[in-house]
mmCIF file of C-alpha atoms in Angstrom:
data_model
loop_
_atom_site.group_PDB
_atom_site.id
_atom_site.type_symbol
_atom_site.label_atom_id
_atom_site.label_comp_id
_atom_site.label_asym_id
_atom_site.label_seq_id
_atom_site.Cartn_x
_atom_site.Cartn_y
_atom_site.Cartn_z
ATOM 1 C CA UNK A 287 46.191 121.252 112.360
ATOM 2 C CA UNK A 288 47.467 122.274 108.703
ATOM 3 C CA UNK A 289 47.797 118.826 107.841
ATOM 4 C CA UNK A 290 44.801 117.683 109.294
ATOM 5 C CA UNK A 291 42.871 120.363 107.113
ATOM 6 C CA UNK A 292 45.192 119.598 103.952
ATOM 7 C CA UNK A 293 43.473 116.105 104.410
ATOM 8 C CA UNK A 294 39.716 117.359 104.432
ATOM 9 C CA UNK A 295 40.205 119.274 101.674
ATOM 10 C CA UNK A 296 42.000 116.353 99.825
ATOM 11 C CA UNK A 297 39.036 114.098 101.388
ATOM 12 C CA UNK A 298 36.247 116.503 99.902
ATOM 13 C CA UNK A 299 38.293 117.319 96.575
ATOM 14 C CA UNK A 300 38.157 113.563 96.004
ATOM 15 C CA UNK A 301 34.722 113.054 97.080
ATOM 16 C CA UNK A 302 33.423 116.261 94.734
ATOM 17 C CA UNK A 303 35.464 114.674 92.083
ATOM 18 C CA UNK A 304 33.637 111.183 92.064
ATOM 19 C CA UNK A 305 30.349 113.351 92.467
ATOM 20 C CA UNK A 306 30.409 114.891 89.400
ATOM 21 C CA UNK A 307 31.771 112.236 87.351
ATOM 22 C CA UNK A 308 28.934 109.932 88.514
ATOM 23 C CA UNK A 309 31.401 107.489 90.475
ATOM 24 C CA UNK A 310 28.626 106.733 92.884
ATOM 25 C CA UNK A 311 29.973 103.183 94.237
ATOM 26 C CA UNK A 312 33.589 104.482 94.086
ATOM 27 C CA UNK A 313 32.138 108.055 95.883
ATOM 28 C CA UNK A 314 29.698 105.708 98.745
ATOM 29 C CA UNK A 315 32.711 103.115 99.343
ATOM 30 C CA UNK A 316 34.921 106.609 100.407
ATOM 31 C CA UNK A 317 32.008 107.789 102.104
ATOM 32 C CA UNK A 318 31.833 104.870 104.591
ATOM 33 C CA UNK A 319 35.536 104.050 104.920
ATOM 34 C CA UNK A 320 35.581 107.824 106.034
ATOM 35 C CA UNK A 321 32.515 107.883 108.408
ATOM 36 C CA UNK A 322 30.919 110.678 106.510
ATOM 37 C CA UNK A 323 27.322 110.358 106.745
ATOM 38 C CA UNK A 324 25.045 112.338 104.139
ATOM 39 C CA UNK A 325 25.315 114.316 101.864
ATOM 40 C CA UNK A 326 27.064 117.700 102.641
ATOM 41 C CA UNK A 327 26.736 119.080 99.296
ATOM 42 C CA UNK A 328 27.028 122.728 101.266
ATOM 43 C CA UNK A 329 30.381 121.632 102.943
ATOM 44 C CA UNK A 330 31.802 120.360 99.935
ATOM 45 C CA UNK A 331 31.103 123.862 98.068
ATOM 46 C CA UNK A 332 32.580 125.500 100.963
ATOM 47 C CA UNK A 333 35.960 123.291 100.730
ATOM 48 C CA UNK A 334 35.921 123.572 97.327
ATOM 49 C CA UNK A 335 36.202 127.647 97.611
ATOM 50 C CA UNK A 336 38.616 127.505 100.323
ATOM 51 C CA UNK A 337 41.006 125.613 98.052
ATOM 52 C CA UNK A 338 40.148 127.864 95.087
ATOM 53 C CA UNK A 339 41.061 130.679 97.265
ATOM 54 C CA UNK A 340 43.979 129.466 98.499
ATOM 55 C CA UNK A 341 45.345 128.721 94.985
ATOM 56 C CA UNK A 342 45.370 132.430 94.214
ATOM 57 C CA UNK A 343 48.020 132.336 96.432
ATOM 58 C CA UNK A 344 52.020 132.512 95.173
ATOM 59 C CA UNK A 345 52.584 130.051 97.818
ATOM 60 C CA UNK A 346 49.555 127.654 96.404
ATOM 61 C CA UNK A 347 50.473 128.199 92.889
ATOM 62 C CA UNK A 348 53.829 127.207 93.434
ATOM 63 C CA UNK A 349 52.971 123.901 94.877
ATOM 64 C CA UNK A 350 50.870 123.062 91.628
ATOM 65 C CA UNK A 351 54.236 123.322 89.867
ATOM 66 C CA UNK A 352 55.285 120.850 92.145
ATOM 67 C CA UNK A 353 52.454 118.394 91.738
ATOM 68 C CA UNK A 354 52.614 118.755 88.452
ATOM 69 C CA UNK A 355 56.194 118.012 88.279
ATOM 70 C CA UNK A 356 55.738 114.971 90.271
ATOM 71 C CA UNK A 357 52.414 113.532 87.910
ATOM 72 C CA UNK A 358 54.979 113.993 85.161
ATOM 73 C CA UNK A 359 57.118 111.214 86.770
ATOM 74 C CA UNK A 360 54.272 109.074 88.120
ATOM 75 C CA UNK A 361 53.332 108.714 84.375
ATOM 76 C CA UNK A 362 56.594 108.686 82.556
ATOM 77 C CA UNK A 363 57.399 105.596 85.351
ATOM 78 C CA UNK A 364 53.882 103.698 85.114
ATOM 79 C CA UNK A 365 53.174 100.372 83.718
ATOM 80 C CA UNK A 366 53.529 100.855 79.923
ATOM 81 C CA UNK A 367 50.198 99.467 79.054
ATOM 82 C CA UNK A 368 48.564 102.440 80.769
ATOM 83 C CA UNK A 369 51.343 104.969 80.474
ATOM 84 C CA UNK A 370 49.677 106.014 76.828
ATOM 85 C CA UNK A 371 46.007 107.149 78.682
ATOM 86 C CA UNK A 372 47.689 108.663 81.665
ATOM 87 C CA UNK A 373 50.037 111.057 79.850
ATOM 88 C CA UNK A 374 46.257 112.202 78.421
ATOM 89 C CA UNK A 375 46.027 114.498 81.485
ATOM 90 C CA UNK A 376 48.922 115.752 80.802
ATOM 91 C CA UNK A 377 48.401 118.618 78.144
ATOM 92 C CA UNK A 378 44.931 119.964 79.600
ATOM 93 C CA UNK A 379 46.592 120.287 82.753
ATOM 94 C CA UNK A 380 49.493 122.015 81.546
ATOM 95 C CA UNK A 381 47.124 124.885 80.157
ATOM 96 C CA UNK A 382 44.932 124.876 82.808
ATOM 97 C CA UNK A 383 47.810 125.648 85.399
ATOM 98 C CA UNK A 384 49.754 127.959 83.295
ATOM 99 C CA UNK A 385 46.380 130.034 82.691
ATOM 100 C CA UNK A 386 45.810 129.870 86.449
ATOM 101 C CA UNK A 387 49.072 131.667 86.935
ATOM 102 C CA UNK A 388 48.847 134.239 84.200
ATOM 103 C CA UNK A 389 45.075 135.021 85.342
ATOM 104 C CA UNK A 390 46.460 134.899 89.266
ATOM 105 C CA UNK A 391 49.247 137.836 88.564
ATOM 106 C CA UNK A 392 52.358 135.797 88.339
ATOM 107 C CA UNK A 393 53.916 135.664 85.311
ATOM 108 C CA UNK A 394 57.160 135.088 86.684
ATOM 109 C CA UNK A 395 55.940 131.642 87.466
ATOM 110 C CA UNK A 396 53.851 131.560 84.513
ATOM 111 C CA UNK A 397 57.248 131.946 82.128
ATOM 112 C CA UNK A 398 59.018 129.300 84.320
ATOM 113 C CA UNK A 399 56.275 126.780 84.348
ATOM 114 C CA UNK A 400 55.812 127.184 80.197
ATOM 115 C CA UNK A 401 59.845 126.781 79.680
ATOM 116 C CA UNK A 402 59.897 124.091 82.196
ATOM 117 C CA UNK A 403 56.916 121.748 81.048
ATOM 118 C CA UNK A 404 56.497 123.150 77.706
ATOM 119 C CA UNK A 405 58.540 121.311 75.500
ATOM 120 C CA UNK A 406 57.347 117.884 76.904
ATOM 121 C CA UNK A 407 53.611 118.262 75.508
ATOM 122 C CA UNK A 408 54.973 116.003 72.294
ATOM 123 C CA UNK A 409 52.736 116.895 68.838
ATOM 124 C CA UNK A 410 51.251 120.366 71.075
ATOM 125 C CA UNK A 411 54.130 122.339 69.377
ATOM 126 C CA UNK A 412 52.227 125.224 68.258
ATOM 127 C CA UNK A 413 49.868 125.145 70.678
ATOM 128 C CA UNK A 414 52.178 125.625 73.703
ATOM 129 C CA UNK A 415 54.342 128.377 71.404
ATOM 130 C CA UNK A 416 50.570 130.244 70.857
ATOM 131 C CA UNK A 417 49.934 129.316 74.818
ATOM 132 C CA UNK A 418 53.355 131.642 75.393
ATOM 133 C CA UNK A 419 52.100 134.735 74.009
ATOM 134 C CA UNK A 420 48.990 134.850 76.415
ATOM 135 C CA UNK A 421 49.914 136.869 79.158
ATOM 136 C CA UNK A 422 46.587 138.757 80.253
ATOM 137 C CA UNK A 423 43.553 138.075 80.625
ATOM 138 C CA UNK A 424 42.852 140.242 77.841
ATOM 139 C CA UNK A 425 45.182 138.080 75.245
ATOM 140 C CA UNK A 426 43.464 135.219 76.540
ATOM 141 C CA UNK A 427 39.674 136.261 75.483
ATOM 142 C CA UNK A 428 40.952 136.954 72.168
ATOM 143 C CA UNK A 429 42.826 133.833 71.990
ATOM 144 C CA UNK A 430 40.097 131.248 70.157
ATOM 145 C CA UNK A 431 41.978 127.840 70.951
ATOM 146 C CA UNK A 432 42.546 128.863 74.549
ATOM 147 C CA UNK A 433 39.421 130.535 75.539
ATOM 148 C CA UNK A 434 37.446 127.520 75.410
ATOM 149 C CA UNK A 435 39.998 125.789 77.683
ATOM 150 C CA UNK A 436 37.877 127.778 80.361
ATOM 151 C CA UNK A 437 34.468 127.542 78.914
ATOM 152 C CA UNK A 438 33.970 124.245 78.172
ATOM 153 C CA UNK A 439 35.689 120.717 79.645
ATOM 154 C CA UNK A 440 38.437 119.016 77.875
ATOM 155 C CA UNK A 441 37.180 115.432 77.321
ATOM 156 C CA UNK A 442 39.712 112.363 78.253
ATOM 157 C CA UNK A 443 38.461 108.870 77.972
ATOM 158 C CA UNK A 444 40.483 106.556 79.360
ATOM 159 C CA UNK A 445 39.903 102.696 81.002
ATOM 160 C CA UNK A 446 38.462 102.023 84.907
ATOM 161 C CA UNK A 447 42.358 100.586 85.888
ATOM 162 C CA UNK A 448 44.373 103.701 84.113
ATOM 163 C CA UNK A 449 41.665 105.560 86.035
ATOM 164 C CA UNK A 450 42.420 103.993 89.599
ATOM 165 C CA UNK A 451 45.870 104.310 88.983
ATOM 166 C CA UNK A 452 45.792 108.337 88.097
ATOM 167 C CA UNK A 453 43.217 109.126 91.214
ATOM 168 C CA UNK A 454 45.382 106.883 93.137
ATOM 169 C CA UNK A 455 48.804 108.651 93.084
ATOM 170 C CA UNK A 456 46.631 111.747 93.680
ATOM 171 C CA UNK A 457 45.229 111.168 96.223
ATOM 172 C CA UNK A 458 48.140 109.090 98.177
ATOM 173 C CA UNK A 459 50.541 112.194 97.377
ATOM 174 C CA UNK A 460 47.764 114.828 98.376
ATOM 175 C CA UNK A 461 48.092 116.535 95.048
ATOM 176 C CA UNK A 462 43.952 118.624 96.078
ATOM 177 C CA UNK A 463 45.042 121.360 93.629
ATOM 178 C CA UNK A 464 45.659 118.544 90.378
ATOM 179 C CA UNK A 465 42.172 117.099 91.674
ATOM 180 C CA UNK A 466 40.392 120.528 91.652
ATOM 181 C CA UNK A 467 41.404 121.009 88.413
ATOM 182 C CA UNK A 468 40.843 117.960 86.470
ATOM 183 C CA UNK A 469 37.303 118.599 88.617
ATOM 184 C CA UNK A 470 36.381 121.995 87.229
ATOM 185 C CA UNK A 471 38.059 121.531 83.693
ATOM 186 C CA UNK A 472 38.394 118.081 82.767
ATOM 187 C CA UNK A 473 35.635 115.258 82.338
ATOM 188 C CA UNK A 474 37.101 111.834 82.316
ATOM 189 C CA UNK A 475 35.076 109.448 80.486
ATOM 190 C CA UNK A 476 36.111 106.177 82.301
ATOM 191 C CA UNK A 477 35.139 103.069 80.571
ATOM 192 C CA UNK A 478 35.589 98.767 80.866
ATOM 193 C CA UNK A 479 38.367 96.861 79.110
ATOM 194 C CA UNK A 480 41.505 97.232 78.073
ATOM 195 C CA UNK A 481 43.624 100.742 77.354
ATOM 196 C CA UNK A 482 43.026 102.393 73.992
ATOM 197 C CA UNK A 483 45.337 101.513 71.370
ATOM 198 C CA UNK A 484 48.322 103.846 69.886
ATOM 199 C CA UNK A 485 46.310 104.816 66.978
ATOM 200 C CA UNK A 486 43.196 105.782 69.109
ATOM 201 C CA UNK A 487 45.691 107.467 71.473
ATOM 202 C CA UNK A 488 47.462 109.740 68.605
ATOM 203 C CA UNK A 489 43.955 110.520 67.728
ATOM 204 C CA UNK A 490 43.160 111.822 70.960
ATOM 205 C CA UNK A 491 46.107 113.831 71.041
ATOM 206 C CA UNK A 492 45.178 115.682 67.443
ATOM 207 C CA UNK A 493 42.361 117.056 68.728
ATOM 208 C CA UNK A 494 41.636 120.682 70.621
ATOM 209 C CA UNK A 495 39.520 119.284 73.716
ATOM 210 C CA UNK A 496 40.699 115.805 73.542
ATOM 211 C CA UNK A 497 38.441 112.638 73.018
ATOM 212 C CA UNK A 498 34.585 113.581 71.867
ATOM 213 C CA UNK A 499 31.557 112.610 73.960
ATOM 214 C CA UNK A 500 29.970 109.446 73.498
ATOM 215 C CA UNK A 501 26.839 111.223 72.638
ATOM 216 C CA UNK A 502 28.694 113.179 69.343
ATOM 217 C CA UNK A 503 28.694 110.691 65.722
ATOM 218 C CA UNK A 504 25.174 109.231 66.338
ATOM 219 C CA UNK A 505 23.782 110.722 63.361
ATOM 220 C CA UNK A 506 23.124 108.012 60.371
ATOM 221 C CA UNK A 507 25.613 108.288 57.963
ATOM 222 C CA UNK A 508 25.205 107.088 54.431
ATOM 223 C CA UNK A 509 28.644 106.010 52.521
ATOM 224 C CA UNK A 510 28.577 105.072 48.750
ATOM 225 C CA UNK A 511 28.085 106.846 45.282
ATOM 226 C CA UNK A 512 26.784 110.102 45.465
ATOM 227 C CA UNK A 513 22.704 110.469 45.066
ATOM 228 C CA UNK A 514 19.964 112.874 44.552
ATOM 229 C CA UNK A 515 18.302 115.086 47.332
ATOM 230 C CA UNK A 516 15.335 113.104 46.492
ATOM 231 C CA UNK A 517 16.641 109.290 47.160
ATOM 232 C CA UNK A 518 18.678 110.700 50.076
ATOM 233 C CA UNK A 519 15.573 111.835 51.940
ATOM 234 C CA UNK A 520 14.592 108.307 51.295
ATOM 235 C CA UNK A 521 17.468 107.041 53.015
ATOM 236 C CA UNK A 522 17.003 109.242 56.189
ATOM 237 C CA UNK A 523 13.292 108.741 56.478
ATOM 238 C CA UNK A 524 13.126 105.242 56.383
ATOM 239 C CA UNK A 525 13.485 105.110 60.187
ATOM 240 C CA UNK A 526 10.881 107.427 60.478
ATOM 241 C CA UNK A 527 8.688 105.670 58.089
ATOM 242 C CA UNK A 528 8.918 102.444 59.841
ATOM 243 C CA UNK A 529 8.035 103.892 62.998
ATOM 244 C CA UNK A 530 4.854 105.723 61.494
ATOM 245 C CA UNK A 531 3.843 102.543 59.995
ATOM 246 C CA UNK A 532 0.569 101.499 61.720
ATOM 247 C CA UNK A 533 -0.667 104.893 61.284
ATOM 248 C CA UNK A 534 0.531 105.013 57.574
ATOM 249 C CA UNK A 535 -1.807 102.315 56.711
ATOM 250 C CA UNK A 536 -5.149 104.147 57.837
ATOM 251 C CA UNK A 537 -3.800 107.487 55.640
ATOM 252 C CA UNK A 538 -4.418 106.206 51.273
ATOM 253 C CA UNK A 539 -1.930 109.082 51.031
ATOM 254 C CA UNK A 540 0.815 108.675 53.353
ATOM 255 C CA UNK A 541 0.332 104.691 52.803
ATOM 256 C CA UNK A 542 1.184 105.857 48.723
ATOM 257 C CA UNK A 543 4.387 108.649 49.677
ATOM 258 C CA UNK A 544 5.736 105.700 51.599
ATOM 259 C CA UNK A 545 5.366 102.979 48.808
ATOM 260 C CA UNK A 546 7.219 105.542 46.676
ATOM 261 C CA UNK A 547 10.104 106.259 49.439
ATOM 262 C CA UNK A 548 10.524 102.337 49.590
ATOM 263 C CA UNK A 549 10.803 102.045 45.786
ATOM 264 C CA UNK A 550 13.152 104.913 45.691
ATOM 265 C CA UNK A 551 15.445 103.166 48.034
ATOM 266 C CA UNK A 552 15.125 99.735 46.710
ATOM 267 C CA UNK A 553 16.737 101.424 43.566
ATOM 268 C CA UNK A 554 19.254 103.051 45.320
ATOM 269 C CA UNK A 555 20.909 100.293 46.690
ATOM 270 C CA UNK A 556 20.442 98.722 43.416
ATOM 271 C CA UNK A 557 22.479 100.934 41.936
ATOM 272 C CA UNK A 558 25.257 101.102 44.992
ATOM 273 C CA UNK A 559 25.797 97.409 44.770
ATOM 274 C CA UNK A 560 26.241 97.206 41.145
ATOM 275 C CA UNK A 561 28.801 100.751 41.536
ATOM 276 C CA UNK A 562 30.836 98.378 43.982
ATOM 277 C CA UNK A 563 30.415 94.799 41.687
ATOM 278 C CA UNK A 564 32.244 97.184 38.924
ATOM 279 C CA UNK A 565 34.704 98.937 41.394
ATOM 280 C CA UNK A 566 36.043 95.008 42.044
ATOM 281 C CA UNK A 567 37.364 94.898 38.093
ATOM 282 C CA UNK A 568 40.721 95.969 37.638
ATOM 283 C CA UNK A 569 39.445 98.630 35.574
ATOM 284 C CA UNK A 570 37.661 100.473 37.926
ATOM 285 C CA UNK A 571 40.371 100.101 40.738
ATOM 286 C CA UNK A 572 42.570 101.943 38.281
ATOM 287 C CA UNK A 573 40.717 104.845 37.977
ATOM 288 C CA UNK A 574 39.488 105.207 41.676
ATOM 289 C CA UNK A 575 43.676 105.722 41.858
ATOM 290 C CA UNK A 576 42.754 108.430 39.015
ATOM 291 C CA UNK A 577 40.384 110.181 41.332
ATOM 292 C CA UNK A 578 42.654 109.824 44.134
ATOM 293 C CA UNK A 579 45.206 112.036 42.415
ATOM 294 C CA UNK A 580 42.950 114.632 41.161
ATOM 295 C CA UNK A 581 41.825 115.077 45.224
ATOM 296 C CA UNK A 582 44.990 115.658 45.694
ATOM 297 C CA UNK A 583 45.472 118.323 43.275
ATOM 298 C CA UNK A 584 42.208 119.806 44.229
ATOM 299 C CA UNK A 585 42.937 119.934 48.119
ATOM 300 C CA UNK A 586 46.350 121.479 47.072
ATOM 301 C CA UNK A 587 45.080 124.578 44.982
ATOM 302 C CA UNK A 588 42.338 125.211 47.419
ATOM 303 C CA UNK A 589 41.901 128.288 49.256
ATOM 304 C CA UNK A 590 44.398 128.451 52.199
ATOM 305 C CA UNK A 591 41.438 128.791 54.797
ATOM 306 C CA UNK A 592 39.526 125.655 53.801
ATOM 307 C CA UNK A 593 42.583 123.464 52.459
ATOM 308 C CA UNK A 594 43.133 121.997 56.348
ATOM 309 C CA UNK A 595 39.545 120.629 56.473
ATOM 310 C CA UNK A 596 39.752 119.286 53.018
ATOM 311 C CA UNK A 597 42.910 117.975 53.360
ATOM 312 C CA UNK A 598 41.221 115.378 56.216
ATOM 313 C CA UNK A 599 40.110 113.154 53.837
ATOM 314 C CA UNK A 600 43.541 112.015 52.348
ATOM 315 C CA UNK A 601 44.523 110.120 54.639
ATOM 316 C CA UNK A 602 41.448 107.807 55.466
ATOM 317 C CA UNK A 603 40.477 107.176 51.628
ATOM 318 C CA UNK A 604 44.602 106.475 51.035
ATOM 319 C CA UNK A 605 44.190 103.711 53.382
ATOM 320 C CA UNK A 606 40.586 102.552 51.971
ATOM 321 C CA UNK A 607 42.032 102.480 48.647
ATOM 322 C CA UNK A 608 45.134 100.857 49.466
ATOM 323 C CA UNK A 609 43.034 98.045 50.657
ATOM 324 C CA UNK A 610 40.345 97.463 48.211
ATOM 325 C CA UNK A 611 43.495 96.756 45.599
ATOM 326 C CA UNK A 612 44.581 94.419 47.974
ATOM 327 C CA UNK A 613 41.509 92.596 48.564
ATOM 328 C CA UNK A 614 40.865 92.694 45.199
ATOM 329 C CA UNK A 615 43.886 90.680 44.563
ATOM 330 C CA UNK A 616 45.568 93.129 42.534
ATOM 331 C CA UNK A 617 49.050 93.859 44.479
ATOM 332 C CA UNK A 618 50.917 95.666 41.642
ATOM 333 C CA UNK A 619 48.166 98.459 41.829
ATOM 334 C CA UNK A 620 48.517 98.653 45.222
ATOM 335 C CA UNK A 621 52.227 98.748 45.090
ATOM 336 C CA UNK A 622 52.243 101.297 42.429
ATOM 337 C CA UNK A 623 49.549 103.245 44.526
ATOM 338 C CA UNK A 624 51.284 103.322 48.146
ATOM 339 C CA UNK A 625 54.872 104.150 46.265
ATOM 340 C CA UNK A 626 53.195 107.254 44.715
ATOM 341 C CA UNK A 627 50.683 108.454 47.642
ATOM 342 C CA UNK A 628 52.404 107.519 50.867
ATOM 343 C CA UNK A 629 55.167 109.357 50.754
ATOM 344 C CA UNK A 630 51.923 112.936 51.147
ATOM 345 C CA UNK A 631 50.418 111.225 54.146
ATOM 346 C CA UNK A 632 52.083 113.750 56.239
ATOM 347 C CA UNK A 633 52.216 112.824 60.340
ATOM 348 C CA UNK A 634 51.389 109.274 59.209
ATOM 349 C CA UNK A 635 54.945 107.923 58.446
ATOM 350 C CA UNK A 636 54.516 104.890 60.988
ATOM 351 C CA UNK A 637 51.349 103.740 60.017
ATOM 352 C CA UNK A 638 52.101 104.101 56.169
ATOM 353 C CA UNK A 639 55.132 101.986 56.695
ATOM 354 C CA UNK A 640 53.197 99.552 58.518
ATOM 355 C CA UNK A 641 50.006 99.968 56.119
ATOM 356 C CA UNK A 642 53.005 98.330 53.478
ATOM 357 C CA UNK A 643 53.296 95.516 55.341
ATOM 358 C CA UNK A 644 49.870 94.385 54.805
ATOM 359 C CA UNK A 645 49.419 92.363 51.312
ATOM 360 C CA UNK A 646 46.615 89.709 52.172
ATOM 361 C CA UNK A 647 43.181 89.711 53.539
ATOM 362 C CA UNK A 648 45.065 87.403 56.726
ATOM 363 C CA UNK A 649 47.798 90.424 57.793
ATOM 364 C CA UNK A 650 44.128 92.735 57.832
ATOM 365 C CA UNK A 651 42.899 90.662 60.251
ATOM 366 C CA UNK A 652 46.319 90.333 62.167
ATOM 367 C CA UNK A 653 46.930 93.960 62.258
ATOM 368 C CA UNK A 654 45.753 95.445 65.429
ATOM 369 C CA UNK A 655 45.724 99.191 63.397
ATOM 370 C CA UNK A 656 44.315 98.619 59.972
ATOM 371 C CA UNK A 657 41.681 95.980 60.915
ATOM 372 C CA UNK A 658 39.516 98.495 62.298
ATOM 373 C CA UNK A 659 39.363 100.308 59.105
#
């Protein structure tokens, strides 16, 4: 009887899961090959609370240990191509679990779960040492990198056949308590094609709660020389102006604001093209290097509390710059540049000594990294 409940509550874990994630073929294929007709929204909240209950339990708590133990060797033995977005679940789950037990009473667990696991979450080093001092509820409120690990859902994109695979070995090994988990704290954008690169993947393991939602970096971003408040409002309302444009033309003085707004922008990216036909001279290249340094020293004698942000920048313009002077056919410069800069692009040792490697416009296009810059 235990393991035929164990099974429902795996069946409706699973079932919930592909529910809220919007998995409505994968969620109506289960629901026929299991003979469960309708709905039974009410049922599945009811299973859902049984199994939360039951992980309050020592006994329960214990076992997610053990599942976890046993995801850790599903991924570290997993095709290689998919290994990289697997191991993605690995970190959120880590906290999640080791916040269960400190907010379930059992810190002995608690302290042999965090010496256990801990020092696998690779680049999380001071996250997991902060994640050790929370031992109450209490020092988790206070805590402002954890505390949102149980407000809001850690985001993990990852591709439809790394997906299979990870709901897979869940739900063959009857691991409910991982699946309740990733259910209530985790949303896993799934999406077509191939797994994400390394450089995508290193990126989603820099961040606090993972990947970002599709919806985030819509906004229109402008990139050239800087401009006035007057011509950037031109920039930004052109959409706007285009859209109003058949009622613009019965309106003498909205017809006459736009002719001005189109002007305005006409001259703008006058101006920006002629900024980038001089930034192609040798000249120009030069000093950009100039400026480059002089960031540098700026970011560096910041104040301490805004020199992290700041220091953001560095590494993306490093690599811009880098490969303008090669594009621009002047490899001595760009020599002379990496020699001097690449040795501050801290955490970025790989891809400066591949960045090196890249001295024509045909080992851009080659390099799987770079190429998307």
């Amino acid at each position: 009887m235990e393991n035929a409940s164990e099974d429902d509550q795996l069946l409706q874990a699973v079932l919930g899961y592909l529910k809220n994630n919007n998995l409505q073929s994968t969620e109506a294929a289960l629901r026929k090959e299991a003979d469960i007709q309708g709905d039974e929204d009410s049922l599945h909240i009811d299973k859902m609370k049984q199994v939360l209950t039951n992980y309050k339990s020592a006994q329960h708590q214990e076992r997610a240990l053990n599942q976890y133990g046993g995801l850790c060797d599903f991924v570290e033995k997993s095709l290689e191509m998919y290994r990289g977005e697997l191991s993605l679940v690995l970190y959120p789950l880590f906290v999640q679990i080791y916040l269960e037990l400190v907010l379930g009473n059992q810190p002995t667990l608690a302290r042999e779960f965090h010496e256990k696991f801990g020092s696998q979450q690779e680049g999380r080093e001071d996250d997991v040492k902060e994640l050790e001092t929370i031992t109450s509820k209490e020092a988790l409120l206070l805590s402002v990198t954890f505390s949102q690990f149980r407000s809001n859902k850690y985001v993990v994109r990852m591709c439809k056949d790394s997906f299979n695979c990870l709901l897979s070995h869940l739900q063959d090994n009857s691991h409910v308590l991982l699946l309740n988990l990733i259910n209530l704290h985790l949303f896993v954008d799934v999406f077509d094609g191939l797994p994400k690169p390394p450089s995508q993947l290193a990126l989603s393991n820099s961040t606090l709660m993972g990947d970002g939602m599709r919806s985030v970096n819509q906004q229109k971003m402008l990139y050239g020389v800087q401009h006035s408040p007057a011509m950037l409002n031109a920039l930004l309302d052109a959409d706007e102006y285009q859209e109003e444009a058949t009622f613009s033309e019965t309106d003498p003085k909205k017809k006459k604001k736009k002719e001005r707004m189109i002007l305005a922008t006409v001259k703008l990216k006058d101006k920006m093209k002629q900024v980038l036909t001089n930034y192609k001279s040798a000249q120009h290249q030069e000093r950009a290097l100039n400026q480059y340094g002089g960031l540098c020293d700026f970011v560096e004698k910041s104040l301490e509390m805004y020199r992290g942000e700041l220091s953001l920048v560095l590494y993306p313009l490093f690599v811009q710059i880098y490969l303008e002077l090669v594009l621009g056919n002047q490899p001595t410069l760009a020599r002379e540049f990496h020699e001097k800069f690449g040795s501050q692009q801290e955490g970025r040792e790989d891809d400066v000594k591949e960045l090196e490697t890249i001295t024509s416009k045909e080992a851009l296009l080659l390099s799987v990294t770079f190429s998307q810059y």
